[in-house]
Amino acid sequence: MYNFKQPFYTIYVYELSAGEIWVNDVPLLRWMGPQTKDGMYNGAIPINNAVLQNGTHELTCKLKPRYDYKTFNKSESQDIYDIGFDCREVSDLRTKIQIAPNIENPYGKWNEQEQRFINETLKDLPEYITKTKFEVTELPFVLDGWQNSVDVSKIKEEELFKEVLSSYYQIHAIMNSHNAAKFLELSKEKMKLQEQAFYFSEDQKKGFLNEVTKLFDQKLEIMPLDPTKLRLDIMGYGKLVRLVRLDGSAALQFKSPDPKNQGNIEFDTKLHMKTENQGLSII
């Protein structure tokens, strides 16, 4: 799907027990829920659409307790909690960001008697956050994205929540009617950004449109929006905003067509305000 002949940056996560990965205050990975009971997340996260241009950028890892735990307790604060990054190159894939030596890991001390790591650093914490900087140098573009958008963090929270909720109701209604064309029209800014960031060919653009249409054609039931069970999430250093459910999952979700084997289909919908007169739009 991607064009690896152009500079294509990723951050390779080889070990994440539970948590989130953010770049420039924008969430790119959320590894939470029942899937965190066992095992680790492993994979490359594309970041061209988050860094937007060459320069110094910030990586944030928010390590969370595994499923069914609210904090890292003493018995669990050991080697089963981990963050790991690697620098890998596959063919023309330019994963040239060296993270491993620069990020602080919550490794515990080895207990010879118990033959395991014990990490008092994590004990009773609900979250462990670690940050580092990295450089991107070879991108052939500067994408505007949300960089010059209105700082919505300066808007009163109650007022902003109402405005964001109104936008979400509009999107929710379109998803509920399974109108793929209208949904794609609302998403055109985001689509253009993705196409530029990842060098989409015409065939790739058509392929994406077809996938969205196929999904909407399944006529899946959409989860209801209850304002009392949603919270406001301001990101991108104040330039982005979204609504999430109280458990951190996306506000907009299609119910799973196969609940036993697959979770709900989530739409992580970020909004920005290009100018105060234009109002909120998907980006």
PDB file of C-alpha atoms in Angstrom:
ATOM      1  CA  MET A   1       0.000   0.000   0.000  1.00  0.00           C
ATOM      2  CA  TYR A   2       2.783   2.445   0.877  1.00  0.00           C
ATOM      3  CA  ASN A   3       5.415   3.916  -1.437  1.00  0.00           C
ATOM      4  CA  PHE A   4       8.712   2.991   0.192  1.00  0.00           C
ATOM      5  CA  LYS A   5      10.801   4.615  -2.563  1.00  0.00           C
ATOM      6  CA  GLN A   6      10.215   8.001  -0.942  1.00  0.00           C
ATOM      7  CA  PRO A   7      11.354   8.926   2.588  1.00  0.00           C
ATOM      8  CA  PHE A   8       8.997   6.948   4.793  1.00  0.00           C
ATOM      9  CA  TYR A   9       9.623   7.218   8.514  1.00  0.00           C
ATOM     10  CA  THR A  10       8.434   4.802  11.162  1.00  0.00           C
ATOM     11  CA  ILE A  11       9.078   4.206  14.830  1.00  0.00           C
ATOM     12  CA  TYR A  12       9.546   0.498  15.439  1.00  0.00           C
ATOM     13  CA  VAL A  13       8.038  -0.733  18.692  1.00  0.00           C
ATOM     14  CA  TYR A  14       9.361  -4.195  19.439  1.00  0.00           C
ATOM     15  CA  GLU A  15       7.960  -4.460  22.936  1.00  0.00           C
ATOM     16  CA  LEU A  16       5.002  -2.711  24.562  1.00  0.00           C
ATOM     17  CA  SER A  17       3.000  -4.473  27.267  1.00  0.00           C
ATOM     18  CA  ALA A  18       0.158  -1.928  27.436  1.00  0.00           C
ATOM     19  CA  GLY A  19      -0.078   1.767  26.729  1.00  0.00           C
ATOM     20  CA  GLU A  20       0.029   4.481  24.105  1.00  0.00           C
ATOM     21  CA  ILE A  21       2.606   5.939  21.705  1.00  0.00           C
ATOM     22  CA  TRP A  22       2.400   9.658  20.885  1.00  0.00           C
ATOM     23  CA  VAL A  23       4.455  11.815  18.509  1.00  0.00           C
ATOM     24  CA  ASN A  24       4.341  15.607  18.866  1.00  0.00           C
ATOM     25  CA  ASP A  25       1.459  15.268  21.341  1.00  0.00           C
ATOM     26  CA  VAL A  26      -0.575  13.259  18.795  1.00  0.00           C
ATOM     27  CA  PRO A  27      -1.634   9.660  19.624  1.00  0.00           C
ATOM     28  CA  LEU A  28      -0.520   7.113  17.018  1.00  0.00           C
ATOM     29  CA  LEU A  29      -0.973   3.809  18.860  1.00  0.00           C
ATOM     30  CA  ARG A  30      -3.328   2.702  21.616  1.00  0.00           C
ATOM     31  CA  TRP A  31      -2.587  -0.819  22.886  1.00  0.00           C
ATOM     32  CA  MET A  32      -5.192  -1.380  25.586  1.00  0.00           C
ATOM     33  CA  GLY A  33      -8.045  -3.678  26.584  1.00  0.00           C
ATOM     34  CA  PRO A  34      -8.288  -7.500  26.712  1.00  0.00           C
ATOM     35  CA  GLN A  35      -5.546  -7.872  24.098  1.00  0.00           C
ATOM     36  CA  THR A  36      -2.983  -6.750  26.709  1.00  0.00           C
ATOM     37  CA  LYS A  37      -3.622  -9.692  29.050  1.00  0.00           C
ATOM     38  CA  ASP A  38      -0.790 -11.654  27.447  1.00  0.00           C
ATOM     39  CA  GLY A  39       2.022 -10.834  25.077  1.00  0.00           C
ATOM     40  CA  MET A  40       3.416  -7.587  23.726  1.00  0.00           C
ATOM     41  CA  TYR A  41       2.718  -5.170  20.875  1.00  0.00           C
ATOM     42  CA  ASN A  42       5.279  -5.432  18.090  1.00  0.00           C
ATOM     43  CA  GLY A  43       5.313  -3.428  14.869  1.00  0.00           C
ATOM     44  CA  ALA A  44       6.263  -0.315  12.921  1.00  0.00           C
ATOM     45  CA  ILE A  45       4.222   2.871  13.361  1.00  0.00           C
ATOM     46  CA  PRO A  46       4.244   5.214  10.323  1.00  0.00           C
ATOM     47  CA  ILE A  47       4.859   8.816  11.423  1.00  0.00           C
ATOM     48  CA  ASN A  48       5.132  10.949   8.247  1.00  0.00           C
ATOM     49  CA  ASN A  49       1.600  12.222   8.880  1.00  0.00           C
ATOM     50  CA  ALA A  50       2.444  13.211  12.469  1.00  0.00           C
ATOM     51  CA  VAL A  51       5.818  14.930  12.046  1.00  0.00           C
ATOM     52  CA  LEU A  52       4.648  16.890   8.932  1.00  0.00           C
ATOM     53  CA  GLN A  53       8.140  18.218   8.163  1.00  0.00           C
ATOM     54  CA  ASN A  54      11.846  17.809   8.894  1.00  0.00           C
ATOM     55  CA  GLY A  55      13.161  18.859  12.283  1.00  0.00           C
ATOM     56  CA  THR A  56      13.243  17.831  15.938  1.00  0.00           C
ATOM     57  CA  HIS A  57      10.199  15.928  17.169  1.00  0.00           C
ATOM     58  CA  GLU A  58       8.998  14.457  20.466  1.00  0.00           C
ATOM     59  CA  LEU A  59       8.150  10.829  21.196  1.00  0.00           C
ATOM     60  CA  THR A  60       6.047  10.050  24.269  1.00  0.00           C
ATOM     61  CA  CYS A  61       5.329   6.557  25.571  1.00  0.00           C
ATOM     62  CA  LYS A  62       2.583   6.174  28.150  1.00  0.00           C
ATOM     63  CA  LEU A  63       3.013   2.765  29.766  1.00  0.00           C
ATOM     64  CA  LYS A  64      -0.253   1.539  31.325  1.00  0.00           C
ATOM     65  CA  PRO A  65      -1.259  -1.374  33.576  1.00  0.00           C
ATOM     66  CA  ARG A  66      -2.425  -4.446  31.712  1.00  0.00           C
ATOM     67  CA  TYR A  67      -6.107  -5.290  31.346  1.00  0.00           C
ATOM     68  CA  ASP A  68      -8.058  -5.640  34.625  1.00  0.00           C
ATOM     69  CA  TYR A  69      -5.493  -3.583  36.582  1.00  0.00           C
ATOM     70  CA  LYS A  70      -5.902   0.094  37.512  1.00  0.00           C
ATOM     71  CA  THR A  71      -2.359   0.516  38.816  1.00  0.00           C
ATOM     72  CA  PHE A  72       0.989  -1.229  38.619  1.00  0.00           C
ATOM     73  CA  ASN A  73       0.861  -3.216  41.865  1.00  0.00           C
ATOM     74  CA  LYS A  74       3.795  -4.842  43.645  1.00  0.00           C
ATOM     75  CA  SER A  75       3.218  -8.344  42.326  1.00  0.00           C
ATOM     76  CA  GLU A  76       2.855  -7.073  38.762  1.00  0.00           C
ATOM     77  CA  SER A  77       5.585  -4.399  38.761  1.00  0.00           C
ATOM     78  CA  GLN A  78       8.209  -6.613  37.228  1.00  0.00           C
ATOM     79  CA  ASP A  79       9.433  -7.739  33.834  1.00  0.00           C
ATOM     80  CA  ILE A  80       5.930  -8.137  32.392  1.00  0.00           C
ATOM     81  CA  TYR A  81       5.797  -4.332  31.953  1.00  0.00           C
ATOM     82  CA  ASP A  82       8.091  -3.034  29.276  1.00  0.00           C
ATOM     83  CA  ILE A  83       8.722  -0.441  26.574  1.00  0.00           C
ATOM     84  CA  GLY A  84      11.104  -1.244  23.752  1.00  0.00           C
ATOM     85  CA  PHE A  85      12.118   0.548  20.557  1.00  0.00           C
ATOM     86  CA  ASP A  86      14.417  -0.509  17.764  1.00  0.00           C
ATOM     87  CA  CYS A  87      15.992   1.017  14.660  1.00  0.00           C
ATOM     88  CA  ARG A  88      15.354  -1.184  11.629  1.00  0.00           C
ATOM     89  CA  GLU A  89      15.605  -0.809   7.871  1.00  0.00           C
ATOM     90  CA  VAL A  90      13.684  -3.047   5.496  1.00  0.00           C
ATOM     91  CA  SER A  91      14.348  -2.503   1.789  1.00  0.00           C
ATOM     92  CA  ASP A  92      13.814   1.219   1.138  1.00  0.00           C
ATOM     93  CA  LEU A  93      11.908   1.787   4.374  1.00  0.00           C
ATOM     94  CA  ARG A  94      13.685   4.634   6.130  1.00  0.00           C
ATOM     95  CA  THR A  95      13.365   3.766   9.777  1.00  0.00           C
ATOM     96  CA  LYS A  96      16.376   5.834  10.713  1.00  0.00           C
ATOM     97  CA  ILE A  97      15.165   7.045  14.067  1.00  0.00           C
ATOM     98  CA  GLN A  98      17.330   5.665  16.846  1.00  0.00           C
ATOM     99  CA  ILE A  99      15.184   5.624  19.991  1.00  0.00           C
ATOM    100  CA  ALA A 100      16.507   2.797  22.165  1.00  0.00           C
ATOM    101  CA  PRO A 101      19.539   4.558  23.733  1.00  0.00           C
ATOM    102  CA  ASN A 102      17.595   7.746  24.414  1.00  0.00           C
ATOM    103  CA  ILE A 103      14.403   6.660  26.128  1.00  0.00           C
ATOM    104  CA  GLU A 104      14.120   5.798  29.794  1.00  0.00           C
ATOM    105  CA  ASN A 105      12.807   2.293  30.418  1.00  0.00           C
ATOM    106  CA  PRO A 106      11.155   1.258  33.683  1.00  0.00           C
ATOM    107  CA  TYR A 107      13.387  -1.764  34.101  1.00  0.00           C
ATOM    108  CA  GLY A 108      13.502  -3.078  37.641  1.00  0.00           C
ATOM    109  CA  LYS A 109      16.288  -4.654  39.633  1.00  0.00           C
ATOM    110  CA  TRP A 110      16.982  -8.349  39.251  1.00  0.00           C
ATOM    111  CA  ASN A 111      16.042 -10.317  42.360  1.00  0.00           C
ATOM    112  CA  GLU A 112      18.311 -13.358  42.457  1.00  0.00           C
ATOM    113  CA  GLN A 113      16.246 -15.182  45.070  1.00  0.00           C
ATOM    114  CA  GLU A 114      12.943 -14.773  43.201  1.00  0.00           C
ATOM    115  CA  GLN A 115      14.600 -14.983  39.763  1.00  0.00           C
ATOM    116  CA  ARG A 116      12.698 -12.023  38.362  1.00  0.00           C
ATOM    117  CA  PHE A 117      12.806  -8.248  37.933  1.00  0.00           C
ATOM    118  CA  ILE A 118      11.096  -6.230  40.644  1.00  0.00           C
ATOM    119  CA  ASN A 119      10.369  -2.619  39.785  1.00  0.00           C
ATOM    120  CA  GLU A 120       9.472  -0.411  42.720  1.00  0.00           C
ATOM    121  CA  THR A 121       9.406   2.564  40.314  1.00  0.00           C
ATOM    122  CA  LEU A 122       6.085   1.390  38.898  1.00  0.00           C
ATOM    123  CA  LYS A 123       4.517   0.281  42.167  1.00  0.00           C
ATOM    124  CA  ASP A 124       0.966   1.640  42.615  1.00  0.00           C
ATOM    125  CA  LEU A 125       1.273   4.046  39.648  1.00  0.00           C
ATOM    126  CA  PRO A 126      -1.680   4.329  37.212  1.00  0.00           C
ATOM    127  CA  GLU A 127       0.677   5.334  34.380  1.00  0.00           C
ATOM    128  CA  TYR A 128       4.376   5.662  33.572  1.00  0.00           C
ATOM    129  CA  ILE A 129       5.331   8.343  31.032  1.00  0.00           C
ATOM    130  CA  THR A 130       8.694   8.620  29.309  1.00  0.00           C
ATOM    131  CA  LYS A 131       9.732  11.038  26.548  1.00  0.00           C
ATOM    132  CA  THR A 132      12.586  11.626  24.140  1.00  0.00           C
ATOM    133  CA  LYS A 133      13.451  13.734  21.094  1.00  0.00           C
ATOM    134  CA  PHE A 134      14.362  12.497  17.626  1.00  0.00           C
ATOM    135  CA  GLU A 135      15.361  14.011  14.284  1.00  0.00           C
ATOM    136  CA  VAL A 136      13.726  13.703  10.863  1.00  0.00           C
ATOM    137  CA  THR A 137      15.884  15.022   8.011  1.00  0.00           C
ATOM    138  CA  GLU A 138      14.852  13.608   4.624  1.00  0.00           C
ATOM    139  CA  LEU A 139      11.187  14.456   4.055  1.00  0.00           C
ATOM    140  CA  PRO A 140      10.668  16.244   0.700  1.00  0.00           C
ATOM    141  CA  PHE A 141       7.674  18.230   1.942  1.00  0.00           C
ATOM    142  CA  VAL A 142       6.293  20.599   4.557  1.00  0.00           C
ATOM    143  CA  LEU A 143       2.669  19.747   5.329  1.00  0.00           C
ATOM    144  CA  ASP A 144       0.473  22.390   6.894  1.00  0.00           C
ATOM    145  CA  GLY A 145      -1.869  19.901   8.580  1.00  0.00           C
ATOM    146  CA  TRP A 146      -2.822  21.490  11.905  1.00  0.00           C
ATOM    147  CA  GLN A 147       0.458  23.364  12.464  1.00  0.00           C
ATOM    148  CA  ASN A 148      -1.092  26.787  11.833  1.00  0.00           C
ATOM    149  CA  SER A 149      -4.561  25.999  13.159  1.00  0.00           C
ATOM    150  CA  VAL A 150      -6.327  27.786  16.014  1.00  0.00           C
ATOM    151  CA  ASP A 151      -5.148  26.931  19.541  1.00  0.00           C
ATOM    152  CA  VAL A 152      -8.400  25.437  20.836  1.00  0.00           C
ATOM    153  CA  SER A 153      -6.944  25.033  24.332  1.00  0.00           C
ATOM    154  CA  LYS A 154      -7.654  28.757  24.781  1.00  0.00           C
ATOM    155  CA  ILE A 155     -11.395  28.201  24.285  1.00  0.00           C
ATOM    156  CA  LYS A 156     -13.459  27.630  27.434  1.00  0.00           C
ATOM    157  CA  GLU A 157     -13.711  23.881  27.975  1.00  0.00           C
ATOM    158  CA  GLU A 158     -17.505  23.795  28.306  1.00  0.00           C
ATOM    159  CA  GLU A 159     -17.920  25.799  25.094  1.00  0.00           C
ATOM    160  CA  LEU A 160     -15.383  23.657  23.232  1.00  0.00           C
ATOM    161  CA  PHE A 161     -17.010  20.423  24.397  1.00  0.00           C
ATOM    162  CA  LYS A 162     -20.378  21.547  23.016  1.00  0.00           C
ATOM    163  CA  GLU A 163     -18.831  22.503  19.679  1.00  0.00           C
ATOM    164  CA  VAL A 164     -16.897  19.249  19.347  1.00  0.00           C
ATOM    165  CA  LEU A 165     -19.952  17.220  20.394  1.00  0.00           C
ATOM    166  CA  SER A 166     -22.017  18.966  17.711  1.00  0.00           C
ATOM    167  CA  SER A 167     -19.451  17.958  15.068  1.00  0.00           C
ATOM    168  CA  TYR A 168     -19.420  14.390  16.371  1.00  0.00           C
ATOM    169  CA  TYR A 169     -23.220  14.179  16.229  1.00  0.00           C
ATOM    170  CA  GLN A 170     -23.033  15.173  12.562  1.00  0.00           C
ATOM    171  CA  ILE A 171     -20.419  12.512  11.809  1.00  0.00           C
ATOM    172  CA  HIS A 172     -22.317   9.939  13.886  1.00  0.00           C
ATOM    173  CA  ALA A 173     -25.528  10.572  11.920  1.00  0.00           C
ATOM    174  CA  ILE A 174     -23.703  10.051   8.616  1.00  0.00           C
ATOM    175  CA  MET A 175     -22.114   6.830   9.873  1.00  0.00           C
ATOM    176  CA  ASN A 176     -25.476   5.646  11.192  1.00  0.00           C
ATOM    177  CA  SER A 177     -27.002   6.188   7.740  1.00  0.00           C
ATOM    178  CA  HIS A 178     -24.039   4.304   6.213  1.00  0.00           C
ATOM    179  CA  ASN A 179     -23.446   7.107   3.738  1.00  0.00           C
ATOM    180  CA  ALA A 180     -19.835   6.516   2.706  1.00  0.00           C
ATOM    181  CA  ALA A 181     -19.808   9.382   0.190  1.00  0.00           C
ATOM    182  CA  LYS A 182     -20.796  11.979   2.810  1.00  0.00           C
ATOM    183  CA  PHE A 183     -18.336  10.523   5.318  1.00  0.00           C
ATOM    184  CA  LEU A 184     -15.512  10.768   2.781  1.00  0.00           C
ATOM    185  CA  GLU A 185     -16.512  14.338   1.967  1.00  0.00           C
ATOM    186  CA  LEU A 186     -16.223  15.280   5.649  1.00  0.00           C
ATOM    187  CA  SER A 187     -12.847  13.502   5.796  1.00  0.00           C
ATOM    188  CA  LYS A 188     -11.303  15.107   2.699  1.00  0.00           C
ATOM    189  CA  GLU A 189      -8.729  17.193   4.641  1.00  0.00           C
ATOM    190  CA  LYS A 190      -7.510  14.112   6.487  1.00  0.00           C
ATOM    191  CA  MET A 191      -7.434  12.078   3.286  1.00  0.00           C
ATOM    192  CA  LYS A 192      -5.392  14.735   1.473  1.00  0.00           C
ATOM    193  CA  LEU A 193      -2.898  14.849   4.343  1.00  0.00           C
ATOM    194  CA  GLN A 194      -2.504  11.053   4.301  1.00  0.00           C
ATOM    195  CA  GLU A 195      -2.113  11.016   0.520  1.00  0.00           C
ATOM    196  CA  GLN A 196       0.637  13.640   0.637  1.00  0.00           C
ATOM    197  CA  ALA A 197       2.430  12.203   3.669  1.00  0.00           C
ATOM    198  CA  PHE A 198       2.590   8.691   2.214  1.00  0.00           C
ATOM    199  CA  TYR A 199       2.862   9.529  -1.506  1.00  0.00           C
ATOM    200  CA  PHE A 200      -0.349   7.753  -2.549  1.00  0.00           C
ATOM    201  CA  SER A 201      -0.709   6.837  -6.215  1.00  0.00           C
ATOM    202  CA  GLU A 202      -4.073   7.158  -7.967  1.00  0.00           C
ATOM    203  CA  ASP A 203      -4.602   3.410  -7.539  1.00  0.00           C
ATOM    204  CA  GLN A 204      -3.914   3.689  -3.810  1.00  0.00           C
ATOM    205  CA  LYS A 205      -6.388   6.551  -3.475  1.00  0.00           C
ATOM    206  CA  LYS A 206      -9.064   4.508  -5.249  1.00  0.00           C
ATOM    207  CA  GLY A 207      -8.234   1.467  -3.117  1.00  0.00           C
ATOM    208  CA  PHE A 208      -8.752   3.446   0.093  1.00  0.00           C
ATOM    209  CA  LEU A 209     -12.106   4.787  -1.113  1.00  0.00           C
ATOM    210  CA  ASN A 210     -13.199   1.258  -2.001  1.00  0.00           C
ATOM    211  CA  GLU A 211     -12.261  -0.055   1.451  1.00  0.00           C
ATOM    212  CA  VAL A 212     -14.308   2.644   3.190  1.00  0.00           C
ATOM    213  CA  THR A 213     -17.262   1.962   0.905  1.00  0.00           C
ATOM    214  CA  LYS A 214     -17.073  -1.784   1.597  1.00  0.00           C
ATOM    215  CA  LEU A 215     -17.045  -1.131   5.348  1.00  0.00           C
ATOM    216  CA  PHE A 216     -20.086   1.144   5.199  1.00  0.00           C
ATOM    217  CA  ASP A 217     -21.888  -1.323   2.929  1.00  0.00           C
ATOM    218  CA  GLN A 218     -21.824  -3.860   5.786  1.00  0.00           C
ATOM    219  CA  LYS A 219     -24.485  -1.722   7.511  1.00  0.00           C
ATOM    220  CA  LEU A 220     -22.910  -2.268  10.932  1.00  0.00           C
ATOM    221  CA  GLU A 221     -24.635  -0.901  14.011  1.00  0.00           C
ATOM    222  CA  ILE A 222     -22.978   2.187  15.469  1.00  0.00           C
ATOM    223  CA  MET A 223     -22.371   2.716  19.187  1.00  0.00           C
ATOM    224  CA  PRO A 224     -24.537   5.520  20.655  1.00  0.00           C
ATOM    225  CA  LEU A 225     -23.033   8.839  21.743  1.00  0.00           C
ATOM    226  CA  ASP A 226     -23.786   9.634  25.385  1.00  0.00           C
ATOM    227  CA  PRO A 227     -22.243  13.008  26.393  1.00  0.00           C
ATOM    228  CA  THR A 228     -22.061  11.890  30.042  1.00  0.00           C
ATOM    229  CA  LYS A 229     -19.767   9.033  29.020  1.00  0.00           C
ATOM    230  CA  LEU A 230     -17.419  11.086  26.854  1.00  0.00           C
ATOM    231  CA  ARG A 231     -14.489  13.342  27.663  1.00  0.00           C
ATOM    232  CA  LEU A 232     -12.642  16.037  25.752  1.00  0.00           C
ATOM    233  CA  ASP A 233      -9.084  15.303  24.642  1.00  0.00           C
ATOM    234  CA  ILE A 234      -6.962  18.289  23.487  1.00  0.00           C
ATOM    235  CA  MET A 235      -3.790  17.278  21.629  1.00  0.00           C
ATOM    236  CA  GLY A 236      -1.195  18.480  19.139  1.00  0.00           C
ATOM    237  CA  TYR A 237       0.007  21.174  21.543  1.00  0.00           C
ATOM    238  CA  GLY A 238      -3.481  22.683  21.566  1.00  0.00           C
ATOM    239  CA  LYS A 239      -4.198  22.462  17.821  1.00  0.00           C
ATOM    240  CA  LEU A 240      -6.203  19.202  17.798  1.00  0.00           C
ATOM    241  CA  VAL A 241      -9.229  17.983  19.721  1.00  0.00           C
ATOM    242  CA  ARG A 242     -11.337  14.835  19.890  1.00  0.00           C
ATOM    243  CA  LEU A 243     -13.874  13.053  22.068  1.00  0.00           C
ATOM    244  CA  VAL A 244     -13.087   9.696  23.629  1.00  0.00           C
ATOM    245  CA  ARG A 245     -15.072   7.361  25.840  1.00  0.00           C
ATOM    246  CA  LEU A 246     -14.201   7.233  29.531  1.00  0.00           C
ATOM    247  CA  ASP A 247     -12.135   4.077  28.958  1.00  0.00           C
ATOM    248  CA  GLY A 248     -10.037   5.956  26.377  1.00  0.00           C
ATOM    249  CA  SER A 249     -11.501   4.224  23.324  1.00  0.00           C
ATOM    250  CA  ALA A 250     -12.802   6.167  20.317  1.00  0.00           C
ATOM    251  CA  ALA A 251     -16.166   7.908  20.654  1.00  0.00           C
ATOM    252  CA  LEU A 252     -17.181   6.807  17.148  1.00  0.00           C
ATOM    253  CA  GLN A 253     -17.336   3.014  16.788  1.00  0.00           C
ATOM    254  CA  PHE A 254     -19.089   0.490  14.603  1.00  0.00           C
ATOM    255  CA  LYS A 255     -20.060  -2.611  16.565  1.00  0.00           C
ATOM    256  CA  SER A 256     -18.003  -5.653  15.682  1.00  0.00           C
ATOM    257  CA  PRO A 257     -19.470  -8.016  13.066  1.00  0.00           C
ATOM    258  CA  ASP A 258     -17.728 -10.856  14.945  1.00  0.00           C
ATOM    259  CA  PRO A 259     -17.520  -9.998  18.687  1.00  0.00           C
ATOM    260  CA  LYS A 260     -15.902 -13.302  19.678  1.00  0.00           C
ATOM    261  CA  ASN A 261     -12.900 -12.743  17.436  1.00  0.00           C
ATOM    262  CA  GLN A 262     -12.791  -9.020  16.763  1.00  0.00           C
ATOM    263  CA  GLY A 263     -13.309  -5.817  18.728  1.00  0.00           C
ATOM    264  CA  ASN A 264     -15.388  -2.868  17.629  1.00  0.00           C
ATOM    265  CA  ILE A 265     -14.189  -0.876  14.619  1.00  0.00           C
ATOM    266  CA  GLU A 266     -12.987   2.429  16.053  1.00  0.00           C
ATOM    267  CA  PHE A 267     -12.696   5.757  14.235  1.00  0.00           C
ATOM    268  CA  ASP A 268     -10.091   7.944  15.935  1.00  0.00           C
ATOM    269  CA  THR A 269     -11.533  11.266  14.779  1.00  0.00           C
ATOM    270  CA  LYS A 270      -9.339  14.307  15.375  1.00  0.00           C
ATOM    271  CA  LEU A 271     -10.683  17.782  14.649  1.00  0.00           C
ATOM    272  CA  HIS A 272      -8.959  21.120  14.114  1.00  0.00           C
ATOM    273  CA  MET A 273     -10.060  24.692  13.492  1.00  0.00           C
ATOM    274  CA  LYS A 274      -8.167  26.047  10.483  1.00  0.00           C
ATOM    275  CA  THR A 275      -9.472  29.535  11.208  1.00  0.00           C
ATOM    276  CA  GLU A 276     -11.943  30.794  13.795  1.00  0.00           C
ATOM    277  CA  ASN A 277     -14.436  31.532  11.012  1.00  0.00           C
ATOM    278  CA  GLN A 278     -14.250  28.052   9.457  1.00  0.00           C
ATOM    279  CA  GLY A 279     -15.139  26.055  12.550  1.00  0.00           C
ATOM    280  CA  LEU A 280     -14.085  22.469  13.285  1.00  0.00           C
ATOM    281  CA  SER A 281     -13.244  19.884  10.642  1.00  0.00           C
ATOM    282  CA  ILE A 282     -11.710  16.393  10.503  1.00  0.00           C
ATOM    283  CA  ILE A 283      -7.943  16.308  10.002  1.00  0.00           C
TER     284      ILE A 283
END
